[in-house]
XYZ file of C-alpha atoms in Angstrom:
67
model
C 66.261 -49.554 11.258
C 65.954 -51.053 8.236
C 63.562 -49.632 5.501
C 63.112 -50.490 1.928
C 63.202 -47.569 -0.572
C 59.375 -47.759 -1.000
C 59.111 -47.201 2.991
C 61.356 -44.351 2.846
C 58.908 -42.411 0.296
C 56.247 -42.379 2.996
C 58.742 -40.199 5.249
C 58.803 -36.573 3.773
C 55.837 -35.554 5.527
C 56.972 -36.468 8.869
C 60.601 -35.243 7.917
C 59.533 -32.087 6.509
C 58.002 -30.907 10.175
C 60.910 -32.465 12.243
C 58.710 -35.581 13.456
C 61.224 -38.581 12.551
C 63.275 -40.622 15.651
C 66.985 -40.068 14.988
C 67.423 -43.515 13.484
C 64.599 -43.052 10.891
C 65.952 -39.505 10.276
C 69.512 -41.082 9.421
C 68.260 -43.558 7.105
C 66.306 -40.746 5.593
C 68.767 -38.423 4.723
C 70.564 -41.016 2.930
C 67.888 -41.627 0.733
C 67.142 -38.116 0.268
C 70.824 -37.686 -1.194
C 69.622 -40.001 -4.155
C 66.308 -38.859 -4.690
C 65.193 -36.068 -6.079
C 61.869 -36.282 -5.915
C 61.860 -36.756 -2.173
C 64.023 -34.067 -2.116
C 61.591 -31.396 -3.866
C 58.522 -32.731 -1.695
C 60.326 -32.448 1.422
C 61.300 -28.944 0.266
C 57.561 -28.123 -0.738
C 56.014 -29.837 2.320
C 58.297 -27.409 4.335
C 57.526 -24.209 2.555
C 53.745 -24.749 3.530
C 54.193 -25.900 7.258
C 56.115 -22.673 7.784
C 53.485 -20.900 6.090
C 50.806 -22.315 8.370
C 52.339 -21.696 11.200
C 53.178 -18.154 10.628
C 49.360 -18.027 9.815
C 46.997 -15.275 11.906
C 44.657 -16.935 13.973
C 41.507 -14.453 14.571
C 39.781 -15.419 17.614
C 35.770 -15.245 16.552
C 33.632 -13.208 16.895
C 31.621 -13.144 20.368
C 27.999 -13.193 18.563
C 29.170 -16.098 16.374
C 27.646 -18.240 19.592
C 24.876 -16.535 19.783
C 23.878 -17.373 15.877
């Protein structure tokens, strides 16, 4: 795979929830050695996916249909 720098910025996201092919993955962690801000995104985007999915889903109520 080749990427430019500028592609590599749009990873994080997708890196940060586990979502990148092993090529794209490779090519990412080298980047993410050299940039820091990357680096604190990718950290920050994977605080808050854990936190969503440990969220509490409430089913709703049953007369919510009804109104």
């Amino acid at each position: 795979m080749r990427s430019t720098s500028a592609d590599l910025h749009t990873l994080t996201g997708a890196y940060a929830v586990n979502a990148l092919s092993d090529t794209e993955r490779a090519a990412f962690e080298t980047h993410l050695i050299r940039c820091e801000s990357c680096a604190t995104e990718v950290a920050e985007l994977a605080a808050t996916a854990t936190r969503l999915g440990a969220a509490v889903d409430f089913p709703p109520p049953p007369q919510l249909r009804a109104r």
